[in-house]
Each structure stands twice: as structure tokens, then as C-alpha cells.
Short mmCIF file of C-alpha atoms in Angstrom, two decimals:
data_model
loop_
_atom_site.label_atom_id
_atom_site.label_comp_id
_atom_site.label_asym_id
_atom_site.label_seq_id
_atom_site.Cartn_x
_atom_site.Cartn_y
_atom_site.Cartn_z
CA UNK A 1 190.97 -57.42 128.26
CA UNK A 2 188.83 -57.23 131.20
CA UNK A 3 189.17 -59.27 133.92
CA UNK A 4 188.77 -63.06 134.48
CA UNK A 5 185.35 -64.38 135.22
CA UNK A 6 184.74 -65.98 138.65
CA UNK A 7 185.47 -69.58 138.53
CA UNK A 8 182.68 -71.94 137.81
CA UNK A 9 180.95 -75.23 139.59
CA UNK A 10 179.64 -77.50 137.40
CA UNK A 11 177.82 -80.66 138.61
CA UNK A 12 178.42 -83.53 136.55
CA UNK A 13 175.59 -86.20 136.94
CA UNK A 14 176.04 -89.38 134.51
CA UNK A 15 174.35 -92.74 133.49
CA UNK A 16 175.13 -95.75 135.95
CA UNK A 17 177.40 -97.49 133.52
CA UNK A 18 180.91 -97.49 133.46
CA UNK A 19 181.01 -96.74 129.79
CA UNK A 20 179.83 -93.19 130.78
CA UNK A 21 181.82 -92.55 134.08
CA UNK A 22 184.91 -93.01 132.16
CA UNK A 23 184.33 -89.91 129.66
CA UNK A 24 181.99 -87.46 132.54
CA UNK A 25 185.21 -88.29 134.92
CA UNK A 26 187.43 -87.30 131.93
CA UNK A 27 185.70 -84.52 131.62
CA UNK A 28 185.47 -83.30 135.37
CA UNK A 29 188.91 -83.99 135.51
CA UNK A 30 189.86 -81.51 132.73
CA UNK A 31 187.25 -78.71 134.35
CA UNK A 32 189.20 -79.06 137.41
CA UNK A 33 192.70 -78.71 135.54
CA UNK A 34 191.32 -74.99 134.67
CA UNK A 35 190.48 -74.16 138.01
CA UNK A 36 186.87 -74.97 138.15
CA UNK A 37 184.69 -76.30 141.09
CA UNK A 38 183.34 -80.19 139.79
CA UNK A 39 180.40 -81.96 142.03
CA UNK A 40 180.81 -85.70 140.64
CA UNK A 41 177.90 -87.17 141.58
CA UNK A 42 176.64 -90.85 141.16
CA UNK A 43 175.87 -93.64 144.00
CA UNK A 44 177.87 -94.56 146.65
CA UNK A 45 178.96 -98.38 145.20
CA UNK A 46 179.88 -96.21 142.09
CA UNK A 47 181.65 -93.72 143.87
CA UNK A 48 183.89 -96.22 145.53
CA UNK A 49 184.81 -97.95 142.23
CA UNK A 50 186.31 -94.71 140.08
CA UNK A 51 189.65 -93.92 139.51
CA UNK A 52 191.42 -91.86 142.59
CA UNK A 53 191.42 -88.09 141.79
CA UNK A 54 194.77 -86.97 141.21
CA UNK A 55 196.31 -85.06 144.33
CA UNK A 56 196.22 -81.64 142.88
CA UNK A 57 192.50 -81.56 141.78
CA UNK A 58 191.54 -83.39 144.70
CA UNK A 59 190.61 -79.66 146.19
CA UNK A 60 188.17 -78.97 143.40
CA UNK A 61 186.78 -82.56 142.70
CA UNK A 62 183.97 -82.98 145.07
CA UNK A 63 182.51 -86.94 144.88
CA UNK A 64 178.65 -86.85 146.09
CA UNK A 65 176.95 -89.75 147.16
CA UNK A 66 173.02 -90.10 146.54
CA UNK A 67 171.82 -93.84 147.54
CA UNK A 68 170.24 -95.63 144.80
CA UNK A 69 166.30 -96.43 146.08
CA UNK A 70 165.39 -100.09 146.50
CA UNK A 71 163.15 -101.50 143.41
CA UNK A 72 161.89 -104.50 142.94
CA UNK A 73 163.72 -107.39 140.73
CA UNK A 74 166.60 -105.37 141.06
CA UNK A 75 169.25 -107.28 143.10
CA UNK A 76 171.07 -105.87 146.38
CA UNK A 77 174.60 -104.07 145.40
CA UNK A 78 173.17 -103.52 141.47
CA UNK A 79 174.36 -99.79 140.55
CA UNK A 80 175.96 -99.94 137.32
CA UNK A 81 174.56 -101.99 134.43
CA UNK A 82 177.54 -104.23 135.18
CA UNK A 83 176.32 -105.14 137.88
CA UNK A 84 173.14 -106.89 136.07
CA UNK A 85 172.44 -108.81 133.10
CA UNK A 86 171.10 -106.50 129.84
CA UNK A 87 167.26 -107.58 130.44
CA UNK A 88 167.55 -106.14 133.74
CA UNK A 89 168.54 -102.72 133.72
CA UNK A 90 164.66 -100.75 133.24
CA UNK A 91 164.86 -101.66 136.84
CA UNK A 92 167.85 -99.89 137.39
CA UNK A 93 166.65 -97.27 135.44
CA UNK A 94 163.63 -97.10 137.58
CA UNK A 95 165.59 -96.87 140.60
CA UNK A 96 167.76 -93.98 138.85
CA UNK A 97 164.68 -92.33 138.32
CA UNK A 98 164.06 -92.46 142.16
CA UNK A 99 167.19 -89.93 142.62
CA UNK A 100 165.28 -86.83 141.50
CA UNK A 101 164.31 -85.82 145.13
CA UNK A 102 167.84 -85.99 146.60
CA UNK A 103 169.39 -84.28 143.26
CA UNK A 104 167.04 -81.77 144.03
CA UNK A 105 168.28 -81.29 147.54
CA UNK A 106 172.10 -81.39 146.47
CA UNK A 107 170.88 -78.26 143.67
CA UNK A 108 169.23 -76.34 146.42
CA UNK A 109 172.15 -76.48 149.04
CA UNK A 110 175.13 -76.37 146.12
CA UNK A 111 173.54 -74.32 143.38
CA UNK A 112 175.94 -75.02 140.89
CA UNK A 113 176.19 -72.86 137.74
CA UNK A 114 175.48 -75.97 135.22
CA UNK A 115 174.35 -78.99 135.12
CA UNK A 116 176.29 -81.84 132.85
CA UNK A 117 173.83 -84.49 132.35
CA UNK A 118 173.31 -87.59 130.24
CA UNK A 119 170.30 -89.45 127.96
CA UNK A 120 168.71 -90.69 131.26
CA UNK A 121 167.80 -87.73 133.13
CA UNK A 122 164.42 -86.87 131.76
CA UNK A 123 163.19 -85.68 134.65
CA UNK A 124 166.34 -83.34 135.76
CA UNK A 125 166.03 -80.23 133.06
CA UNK A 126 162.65 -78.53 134.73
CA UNK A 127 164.31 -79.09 138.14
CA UNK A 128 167.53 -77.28 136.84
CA UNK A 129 165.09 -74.51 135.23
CA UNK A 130 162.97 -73.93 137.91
CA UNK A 131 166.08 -73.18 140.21
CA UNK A 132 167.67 -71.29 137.65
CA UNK A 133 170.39 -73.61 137.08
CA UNK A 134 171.75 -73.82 133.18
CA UNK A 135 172.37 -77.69 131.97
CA UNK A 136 174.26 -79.48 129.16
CA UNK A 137 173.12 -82.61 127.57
CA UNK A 138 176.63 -84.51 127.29
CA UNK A 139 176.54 -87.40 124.68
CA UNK A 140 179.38 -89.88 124.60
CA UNK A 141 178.63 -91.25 121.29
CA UNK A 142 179.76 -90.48 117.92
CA UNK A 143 177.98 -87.60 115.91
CA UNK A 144 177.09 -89.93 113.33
CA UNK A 145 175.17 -91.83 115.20
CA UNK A 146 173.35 -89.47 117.69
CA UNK A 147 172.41 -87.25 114.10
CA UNK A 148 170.65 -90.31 113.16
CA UNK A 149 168.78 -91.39 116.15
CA UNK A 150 167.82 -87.44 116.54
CA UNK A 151 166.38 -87.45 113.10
CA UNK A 152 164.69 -91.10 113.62
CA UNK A 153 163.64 -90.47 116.98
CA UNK A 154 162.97 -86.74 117.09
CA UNK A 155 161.98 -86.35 113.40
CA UNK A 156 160.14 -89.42 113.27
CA UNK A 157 161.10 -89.74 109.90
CA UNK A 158 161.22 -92.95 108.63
CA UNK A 159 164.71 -93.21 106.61
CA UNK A 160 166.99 -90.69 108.00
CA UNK A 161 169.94 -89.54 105.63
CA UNK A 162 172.34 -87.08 105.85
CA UNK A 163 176.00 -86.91 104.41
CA UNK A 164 179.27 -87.49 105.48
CA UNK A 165 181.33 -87.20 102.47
CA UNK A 166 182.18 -88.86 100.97
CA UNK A 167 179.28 -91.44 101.45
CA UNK A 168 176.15 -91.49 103.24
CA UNK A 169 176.15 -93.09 106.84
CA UNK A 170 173.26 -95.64 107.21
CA UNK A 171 172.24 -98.51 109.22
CA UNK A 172 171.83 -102.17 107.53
CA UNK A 173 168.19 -102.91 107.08
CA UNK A 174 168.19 -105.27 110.70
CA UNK A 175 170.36 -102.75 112.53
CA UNK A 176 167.13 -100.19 111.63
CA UNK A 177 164.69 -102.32 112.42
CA UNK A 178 166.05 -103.16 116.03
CA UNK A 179 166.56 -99.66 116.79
CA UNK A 180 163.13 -98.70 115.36
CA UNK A 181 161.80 -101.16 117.38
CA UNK A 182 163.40 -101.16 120.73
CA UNK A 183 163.50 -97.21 121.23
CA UNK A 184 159.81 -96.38 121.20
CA UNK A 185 159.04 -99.17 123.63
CA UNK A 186 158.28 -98.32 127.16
CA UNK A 187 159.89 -100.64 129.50
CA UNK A 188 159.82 -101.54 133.31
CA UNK A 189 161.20 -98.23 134.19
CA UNK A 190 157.69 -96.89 132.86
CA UNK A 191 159.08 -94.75 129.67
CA UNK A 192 160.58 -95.73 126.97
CA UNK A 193 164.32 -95.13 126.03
CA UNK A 194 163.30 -92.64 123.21
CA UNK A 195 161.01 -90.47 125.72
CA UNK A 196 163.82 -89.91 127.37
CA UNK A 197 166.37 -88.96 124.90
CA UNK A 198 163.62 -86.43 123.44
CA UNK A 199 162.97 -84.98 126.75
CA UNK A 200 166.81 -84.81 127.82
CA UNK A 201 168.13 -83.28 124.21
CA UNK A 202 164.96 -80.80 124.78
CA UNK A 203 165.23 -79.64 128.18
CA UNK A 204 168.99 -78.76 127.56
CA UNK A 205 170.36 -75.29 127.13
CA UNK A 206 173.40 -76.62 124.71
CA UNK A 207 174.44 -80.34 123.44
CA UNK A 208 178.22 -81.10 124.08
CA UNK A 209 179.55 -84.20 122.32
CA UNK A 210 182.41 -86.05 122.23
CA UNK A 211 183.72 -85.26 118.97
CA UNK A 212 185.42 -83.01 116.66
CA UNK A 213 185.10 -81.72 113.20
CA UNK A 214 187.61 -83.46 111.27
CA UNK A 215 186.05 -86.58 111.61
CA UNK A 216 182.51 -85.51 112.14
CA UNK A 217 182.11 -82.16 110.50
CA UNK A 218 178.94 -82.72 108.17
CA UNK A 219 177.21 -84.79 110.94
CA UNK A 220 177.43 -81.75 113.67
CA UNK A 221 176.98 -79.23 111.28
CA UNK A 222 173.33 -81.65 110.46
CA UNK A 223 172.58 -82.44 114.06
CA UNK A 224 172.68 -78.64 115.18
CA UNK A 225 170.33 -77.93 112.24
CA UNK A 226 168.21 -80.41 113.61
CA UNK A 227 168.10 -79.30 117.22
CA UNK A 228 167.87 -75.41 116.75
CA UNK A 229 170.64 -75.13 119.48
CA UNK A 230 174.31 -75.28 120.42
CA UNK A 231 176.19 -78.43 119.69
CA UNK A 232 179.35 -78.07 121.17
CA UNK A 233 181.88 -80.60 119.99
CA UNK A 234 184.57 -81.12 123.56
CA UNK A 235 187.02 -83.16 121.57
CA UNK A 236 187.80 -86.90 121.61
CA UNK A 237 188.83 -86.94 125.17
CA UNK A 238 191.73 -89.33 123.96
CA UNK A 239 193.20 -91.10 127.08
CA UNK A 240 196.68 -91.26 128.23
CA UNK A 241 199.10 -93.07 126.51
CA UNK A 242 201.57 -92.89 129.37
CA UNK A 243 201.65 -96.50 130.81
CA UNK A 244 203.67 -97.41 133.81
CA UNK A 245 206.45 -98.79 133.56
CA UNK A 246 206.13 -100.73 136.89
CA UNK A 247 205.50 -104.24 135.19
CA UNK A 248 204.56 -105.74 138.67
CA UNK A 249 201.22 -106.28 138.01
CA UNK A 250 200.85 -110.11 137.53
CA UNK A 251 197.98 -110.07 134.97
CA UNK A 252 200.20 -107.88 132.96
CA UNK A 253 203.46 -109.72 132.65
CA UNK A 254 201.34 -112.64 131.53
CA UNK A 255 200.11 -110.45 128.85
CA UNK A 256 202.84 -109.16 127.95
CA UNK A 257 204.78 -112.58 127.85
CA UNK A 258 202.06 -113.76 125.44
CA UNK A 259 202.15 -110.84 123.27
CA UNK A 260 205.94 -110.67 122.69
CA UNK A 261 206.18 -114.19 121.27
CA UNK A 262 204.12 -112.81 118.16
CA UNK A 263 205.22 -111.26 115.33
CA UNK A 264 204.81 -107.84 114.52
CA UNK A 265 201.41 -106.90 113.49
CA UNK A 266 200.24 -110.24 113.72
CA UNK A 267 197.87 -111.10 116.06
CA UNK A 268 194.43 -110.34 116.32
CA UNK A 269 192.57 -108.67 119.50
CA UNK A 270 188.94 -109.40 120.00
CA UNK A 271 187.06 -107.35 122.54
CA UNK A 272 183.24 -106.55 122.97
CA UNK A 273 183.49 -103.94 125.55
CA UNK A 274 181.70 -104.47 129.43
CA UNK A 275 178.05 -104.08 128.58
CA UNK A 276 177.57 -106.08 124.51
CA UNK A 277 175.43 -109.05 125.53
CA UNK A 278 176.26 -111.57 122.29
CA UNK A 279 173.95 -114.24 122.06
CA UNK A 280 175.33 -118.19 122.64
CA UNK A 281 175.13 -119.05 119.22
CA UNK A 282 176.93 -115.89 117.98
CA UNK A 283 179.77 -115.93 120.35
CA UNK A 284 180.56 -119.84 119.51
CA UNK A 285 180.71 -118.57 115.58
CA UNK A 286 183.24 -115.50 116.80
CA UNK A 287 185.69 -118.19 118.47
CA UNK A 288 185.65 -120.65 115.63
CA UNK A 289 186.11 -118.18 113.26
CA UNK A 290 188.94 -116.99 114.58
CA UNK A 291 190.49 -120.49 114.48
CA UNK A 292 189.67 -120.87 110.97
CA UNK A 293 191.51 -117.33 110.20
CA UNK A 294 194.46 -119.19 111.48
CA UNK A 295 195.79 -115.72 113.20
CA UNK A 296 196.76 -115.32 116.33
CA UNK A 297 194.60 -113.95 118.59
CA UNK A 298 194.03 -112.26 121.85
CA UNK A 299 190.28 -112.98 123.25
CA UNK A 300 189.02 -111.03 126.15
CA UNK A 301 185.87 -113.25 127.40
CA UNK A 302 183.72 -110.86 130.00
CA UNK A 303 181.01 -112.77 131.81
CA UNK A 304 178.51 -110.30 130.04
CA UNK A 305 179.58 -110.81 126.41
CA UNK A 306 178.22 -114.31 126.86
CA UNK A 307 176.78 -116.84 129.16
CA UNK A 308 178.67 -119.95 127.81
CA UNK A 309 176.73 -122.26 126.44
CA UNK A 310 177.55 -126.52 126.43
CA UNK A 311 179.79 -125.48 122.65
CA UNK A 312 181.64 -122.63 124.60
CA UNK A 313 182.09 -124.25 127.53
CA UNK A 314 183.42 -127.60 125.83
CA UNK A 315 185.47 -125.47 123.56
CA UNK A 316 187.07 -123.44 125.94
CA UNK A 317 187.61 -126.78 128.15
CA UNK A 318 189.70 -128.10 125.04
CA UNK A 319 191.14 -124.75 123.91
CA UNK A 320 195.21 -125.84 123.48
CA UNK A 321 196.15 -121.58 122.63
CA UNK A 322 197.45 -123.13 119.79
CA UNK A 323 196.47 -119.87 117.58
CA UNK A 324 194.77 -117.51 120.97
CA UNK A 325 194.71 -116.83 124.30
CA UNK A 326 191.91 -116.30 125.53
CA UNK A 327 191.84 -113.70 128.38
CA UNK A 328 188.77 -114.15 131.06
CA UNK A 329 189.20 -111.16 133.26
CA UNK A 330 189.57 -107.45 132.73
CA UNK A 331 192.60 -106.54 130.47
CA UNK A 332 194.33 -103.14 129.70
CA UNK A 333 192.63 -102.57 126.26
CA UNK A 334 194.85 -99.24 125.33
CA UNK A 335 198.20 -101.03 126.35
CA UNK A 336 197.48 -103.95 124.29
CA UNK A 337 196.32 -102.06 121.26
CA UNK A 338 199.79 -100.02 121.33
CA UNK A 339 201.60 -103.19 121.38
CA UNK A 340 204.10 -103.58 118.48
CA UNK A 341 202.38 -107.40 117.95
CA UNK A 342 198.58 -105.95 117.48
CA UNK A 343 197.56 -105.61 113.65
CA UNK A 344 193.72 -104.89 114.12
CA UNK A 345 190.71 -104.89 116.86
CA UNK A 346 187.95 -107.37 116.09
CA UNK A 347 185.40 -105.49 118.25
CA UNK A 348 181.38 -104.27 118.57
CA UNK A 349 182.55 -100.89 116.78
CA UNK A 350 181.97 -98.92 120.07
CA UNK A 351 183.04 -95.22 119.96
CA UNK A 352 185.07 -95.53 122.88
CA UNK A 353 187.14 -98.71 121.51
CA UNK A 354 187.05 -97.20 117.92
CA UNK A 355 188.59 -94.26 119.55
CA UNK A 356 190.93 -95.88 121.43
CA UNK A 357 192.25 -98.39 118.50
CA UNK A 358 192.50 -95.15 115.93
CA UNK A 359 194.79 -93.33 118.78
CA UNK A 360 197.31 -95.88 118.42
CA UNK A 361 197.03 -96.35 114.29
CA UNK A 362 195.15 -100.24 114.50
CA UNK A 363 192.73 -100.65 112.19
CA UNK A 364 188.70 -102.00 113.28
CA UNK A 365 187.46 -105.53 112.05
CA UNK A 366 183.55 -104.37 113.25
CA UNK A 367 180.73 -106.43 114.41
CA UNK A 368 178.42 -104.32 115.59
CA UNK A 369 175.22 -105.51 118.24
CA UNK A 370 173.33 -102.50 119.31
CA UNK A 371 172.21 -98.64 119.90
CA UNK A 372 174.50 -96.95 117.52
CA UNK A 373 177.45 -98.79 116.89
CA UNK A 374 176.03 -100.41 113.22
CA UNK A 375 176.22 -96.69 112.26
CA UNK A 376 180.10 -96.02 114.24
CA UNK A 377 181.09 -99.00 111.60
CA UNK A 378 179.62 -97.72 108.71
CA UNK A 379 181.30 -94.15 109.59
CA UNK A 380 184.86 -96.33 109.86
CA UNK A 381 184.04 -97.90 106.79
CA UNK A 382 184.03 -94.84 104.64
CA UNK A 383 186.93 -93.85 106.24
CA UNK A 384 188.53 -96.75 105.11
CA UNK A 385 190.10 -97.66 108.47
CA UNK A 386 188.57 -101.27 108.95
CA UNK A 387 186.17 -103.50 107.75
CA UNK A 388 182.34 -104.57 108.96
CA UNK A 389 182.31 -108.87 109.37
CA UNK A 390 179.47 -109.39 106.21
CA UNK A 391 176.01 -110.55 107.69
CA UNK A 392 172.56 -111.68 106.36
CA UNK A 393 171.07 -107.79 105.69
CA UNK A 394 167.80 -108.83 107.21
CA UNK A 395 168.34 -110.95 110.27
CA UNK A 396 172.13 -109.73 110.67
CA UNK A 397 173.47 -113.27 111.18
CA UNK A 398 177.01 -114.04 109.99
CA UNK A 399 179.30 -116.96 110.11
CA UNK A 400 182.42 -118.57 110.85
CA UNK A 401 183.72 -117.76 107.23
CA UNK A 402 182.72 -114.34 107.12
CA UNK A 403 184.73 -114.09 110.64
CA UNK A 404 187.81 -115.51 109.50
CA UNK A 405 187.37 -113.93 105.97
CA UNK A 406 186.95 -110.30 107.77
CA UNK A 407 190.07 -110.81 110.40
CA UNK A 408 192.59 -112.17 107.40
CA UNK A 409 191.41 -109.28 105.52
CA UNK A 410 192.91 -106.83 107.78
CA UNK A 411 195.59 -108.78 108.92
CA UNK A 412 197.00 -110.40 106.03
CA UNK A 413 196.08 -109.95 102.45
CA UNK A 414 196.64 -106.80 100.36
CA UNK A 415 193.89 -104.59 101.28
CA UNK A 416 195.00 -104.69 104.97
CA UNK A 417 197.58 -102.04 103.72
CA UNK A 418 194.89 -99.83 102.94
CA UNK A 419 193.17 -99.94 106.35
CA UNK A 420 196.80 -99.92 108.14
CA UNK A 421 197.35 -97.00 106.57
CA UNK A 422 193.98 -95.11 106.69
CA UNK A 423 194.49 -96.02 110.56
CA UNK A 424 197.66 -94.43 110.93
CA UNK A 425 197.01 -91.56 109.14
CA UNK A 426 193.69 -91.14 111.25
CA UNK A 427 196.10 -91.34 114.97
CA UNK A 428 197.53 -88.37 113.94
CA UNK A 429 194.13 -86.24 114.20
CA UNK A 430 193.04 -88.43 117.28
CA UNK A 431 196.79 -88.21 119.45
CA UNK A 432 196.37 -84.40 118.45
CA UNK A 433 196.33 -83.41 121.55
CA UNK A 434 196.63 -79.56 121.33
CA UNK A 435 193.58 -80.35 118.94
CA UNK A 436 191.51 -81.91 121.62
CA UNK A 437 192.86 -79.44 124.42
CA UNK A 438 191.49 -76.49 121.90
CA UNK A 439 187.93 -77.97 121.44
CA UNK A 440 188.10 -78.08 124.97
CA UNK A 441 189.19 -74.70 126.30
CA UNK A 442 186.59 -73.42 123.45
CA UNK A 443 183.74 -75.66 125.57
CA UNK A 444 184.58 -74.30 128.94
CA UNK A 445 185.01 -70.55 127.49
CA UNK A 446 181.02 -70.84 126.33
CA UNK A 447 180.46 -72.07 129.87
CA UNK A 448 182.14 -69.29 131.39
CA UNK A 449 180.54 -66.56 129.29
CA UNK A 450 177.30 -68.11 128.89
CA UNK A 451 176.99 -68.88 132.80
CA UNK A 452 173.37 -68.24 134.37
CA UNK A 453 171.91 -64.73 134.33
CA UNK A 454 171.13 -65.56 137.92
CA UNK A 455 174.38 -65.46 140.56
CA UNK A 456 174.23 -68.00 143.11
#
């Protein structure tokens, strides 16, 4: 054995949404663990609003600020799609766009070793080449569903298909049509959301994902076929199940008062993550549906999951809780999954959430909206850990009934045994945590040995 390579510095550059700081900050976070130097870079509001380092990586976690350029129709303070409603953010794309010059400056003065990017940097891998700086396209979604986009988007072919046994994933015929649609089409930041994918996925020296084989093993062994180049699964970057056990937090012991009154495995929690926009109509069906289940339910209502209409409004107005609660601020989702009262997730079939449910053994009522999540469900699906809420195949509209039908699937009639235990069985390879740690160490070991030709 010869010895150890020098240590690296990786910059680590993602989209402004807070469904992508969450897994790049995981990720500089474990870089940092093995000793390695981590620029975190995103703007200053964004900067301000991430977890605190721990202490002891605080040393090798460096948190750069690049202010976000002024565009027009983008309001003041907007620097996270949060921050906006959905029709807005081209604009913030367009300002994102404006960043190139200052990354460029941070590169020339830091000259990292690699570059961890994400789908919106289009402009970013000839500036890394040019300086001789290597760069890895990190994707946050599931393999499934990136495989399919890559062969619809890259391949341009028309029904993409590959195998993940033991059925064939696949979007409903209105899930393809929106994505067909939508992805080709430039918008107000001037390209289109499928130019930049194409340009990111090409411009990259490898593809990390967050994934791992034993859920996703035919779909990375198609995508790298695909791509002609590494795809480097990191692991499921599963997060902490260590909660604190101060119980101070007011928010929380109202929670948690609600949630011990139920029975065990008996309540229902909805949740459409920070970013689903659900239209007025849709979200009123959701709600009355889960009255009609007759299950109790935990509701988390985020100001961009809907903009209440009159029905909402006058619904939540006259809401008694005598099945829910409904929650209208942000809520732990992890510690209210692992509660002993929680018997599924009614959610948008996210990876993140699906993740996060399957860590603590709930099983997924799905309803997806967008991007790739149709595709997340249909992977659950065949894994038999949850159910999709049936819709119209062509215009993707559901009902009350098919709400309520979906939830007391799960939660109370026979099959719900099934899914229960499908879920359970499926914690054990997503709490693996040696697993994870492995896929990992392998990541940062192709890193180290396939660092730039050119020392900085």
C-alpha cells in the first residue's frame, strides 16, 4: 500500500431549492467527515437558511456567498423556489444563470479539484474544462426516473422502456404527455428545461446519483448504457433517525399530543412536500376524501401546495378535527413517520419522502403531480410497498372515492398487510447504514483516484 492521496476540495454548487440543498449538504457533510476540503456554495439568503455545520467539520466546510443578479418579475428576497410561486421560477432560473461570472471567479482563486453540480448548470461544464477542473453531475432523483427522462429527452425516443424486474416502469399516458410537453419548451429563462439537462449530463466527467443497486440495479445498469460514462450510485443518503429528546419545542408537543391519542397504525399522514403546486379543485377532492375514508389523519397544508380556494377556505373554517388535524406550518416529516400511530404516507411520491417513509417501514398511498414522481410511484408499486390513488389515464383526474378508497386500502383492509410488510422488509435495505456508508466511501475513492491530471 502506498501512501494516502492528498486530501481533496470539492465545490459543491446546487439548484436554489431546498429539495436539493438538503441532499448536496448531506453530501458535503459526509466529504468533510473523511477529511476533505467542501466549498458550499449558493446565495447569501440561502446560505443563511441551512442547517449549522457541525463543530468538527466546521474547519473543512467553507459556505460561499455569490449574490443572486436582479431580474425582472422576480421579486426582492426570491432565492429558492420557495420563495416564489411555480409559474415564477424561469425568472429565477434566469437570475441563476447570471452567477456564471462570479463562479468563474471563485474557480480561478479556489481551483478546486471537482466540481459537484446539478440539472441547472448548463453553462458551468466548459468553464470547469477550460480551467481544468473535473465535475460531477449529482442527481437527487431516483434512477428510475432520470433512466427515463435520459432516454425521452436524450434519445428522443418516443416510448422509452427499460426493465426493472419484475415489471416495466412507465408513466400513465397524461403523466407522458406533460413531461413530453413541458421539457422541450423554452421558458423565460431563455432555454428550455431539457437543454439543460442534455447539456449538464453531457458536459460531466461522471453521473453520481442518489441510489443504490438493490433497489435500482437494472435502471443504473440501463442509464450508464445510455450515457457512455460513469454512473456512480452514492447511496440513499438516509437521514438521521436520532431525534432529540428535548420535547420543548411547542409545535412539537402539540404534535405529539395529537398523535398519541391514535391508535397504533392508524392514522393517515398526508404531505405534498415544499415545492408540489396542486391545483384548487384537486386539493378540495384530497381533503374530502380523506373524510370519507373515515381515518384519521394528519394534514400538513403548505401555502404552496394550494392557494385556498372559497371550498378550502370554508372547509377549513368549519373543520371540527373530528377525523384530522390539519397542520398549517412546517412539521418534522421523519419524526412523524416513525411514530408508533402512522400506518401509511398519502404523499406526491417524491424520492426524498418515499425515502424517508421506507426508512421507517410506512408504506406510500401515491399521488403523483410532476417531473418524475408518476414514474417513483410506479417503481413503489412493483415493489409492492404502497399504492397509486386511481385517476382518469388521460387527463389524470381522480376523485374523492378513489382518495378514500386508496387511504383505507393501506390502512385498513387486507391488502394493507401486504404493503406493511413489503415496507418493512424494504427499511431494512434503506436503515442499512454500513450499506449506504460503503456506496459512499466507493464514490469518494473514484474521486480521489480519478482527481484532475492537472495539480492545482
Amino acid at each position: 500500500m502506498g501512501d494516502h492521496p492528498a486530501k481533496l476540495h470539492i465545490a459543491v454548487f446546487p439548484w436554489l431549492a431546498f429539495g436539493h440543498f438538503s441532499p448536496f449538504f448531506e453530501v458535503s457533510k459526509l466529504i468533510a467527515q473523511k477529511g476533505h476540503k467542501v466549498s458550499f456554495i449558493s446565495t447569501p439568503r440561502n446560505i443563511k437558511r441551512l442547517p449549522k455545520v457541525p463543530t468538527d467539520l466546521q474547519h473543512l466546510v467553507e459556505l460561499i456567498e455569490l449574490p443572486l443578479p436582479h431580474v425582472d418579475k422576480l421579486p426582492e428576497n426570491a432565492e429558492a423556489t420557495m420563495d416564489i410561486p411555480q409559474h415564477t421560477v424561469p425568472y429565477l432560473k434566469k437570475a441563476f444563470d447570471g452567477l456564471q461570472e462570479p463562479f468563474t471567479k471563485f474557480l480561478e482563486t479556489s481551483t478546486p479539484d471537482w466540481v459537484m453540480y446539478d440539472f441547472a448548470h448548463y453553462w458551468l461544464p466548459p468553464i470547469c474544462s477550460k480551467l481544468g477542473i473535473s465535475t460531477v453531475f449529482f442527481h437527487i432523483f431516483s434512477g428510475c426516473g432520470t433512466c427515463y427522462l435520459t432516454n425521452l429527452l436524450l434519445l428522443k425516443s418516443n416510448e422509452p422502456s427499460f426493465d426493472e424486474s419484475p415489471n416495466t416502469i412507465a408513466l400513465q399516458p397524461f403523466e407522458a404527455n406533460t413531461l413530453s410537453e413541458q421539457g422541450e419548451v423554452p421558458n423565460a429563462s431563455g432555454v428550455s428545461d431539457a437543454f439543460r439537462f442534455r447539456e449538464t449530463l453531457f458536459g460531466a466527467d461522471i453521473f453520481a446519483i442518489r441510489s443504490c443497486r438493490e433497489i435500482e440495479g437494472e435502471s443504473l445498469k440501463s442509464l450508464e448504457n445510455y450515457i457512455k460514462k460513469p454512473v456512480i450510485p452514492v447511496g440513499l443518503l438516509p437521514p438521521s433517525q436520532q431525534f432529540s429528546e428535548d420535547n420543548k419545542d411547542e409545535n412539537w408537543r402539540t404534535i405529539l399530543n395529537w398523535l398519541d391519542k391514535q391508535e397504533k397504525k392508524s392514522v393517515v399522514y398526508v404531505a405534498f412536500g415544499s415545492e408540489t403546486t396542486i391545483r384548487n379543485e384537486d386539493f378540495f377532492e384530497i381533503v374530502m376524501g380523506l373524510e370519507l375514508s373515515g381515518i384519521p389523519y394528519f394534514l400538513v397544508l403548505k401555502e404552496q401546495n394550494s392557494s385556498d380556494s372559497v371550498e378550502l377556505k370554508d372547509w377549513l373554517e368549519n373543520h371540527s378535527n373530528k377525523h384530522g388535524l390539519v397542520w398549517r406550518s412546517w412539521a418534522p416529516q421523519l419524526r412523524i413517520l416513525a411514530h408508533k400511530s402512522i400506518g401509511g404516507f398519502l404523499s406526491h411520491s417524491g424520492w426524498s419522502s418515499g425515502i424517508e417513509s421506507l426508512l421507517v417501514g410506512c408504506p406510500l398511498i401515491m399521488l403523483p403531480f410532476h417531473n418524475e414522481q408518476g414514474l417513483v410511484a410506479t417503481l413503489m408499486e412493483n415493489k409492492k410497498v404502497g399504492v397509486r390513488v386511481p385517476r382518469n389515464d388521460h387527463d389524470g383526474k381522480f376523485t374523492r372515492d378513489s382518495v378514500a378508497k386508496a387511504v383505507r386500502s393501506v390502512i385498513l383492509d387486507e391488502e394493507g398487510k401486504t404493503y406493511r410488510s413489503q415496507a418493512e422488509e424494504m427499511s431494512m435495505i434503506v436503515g442499512d447504514k454500513e450499506l449506504h456508508q460503503k456506496y459512499f466511501d466507493d464514490f469518494l475513492d473514484y474521486l480521489e483516484i480519478n482527481r484532475p491530471a492537472i495539480m492545482h
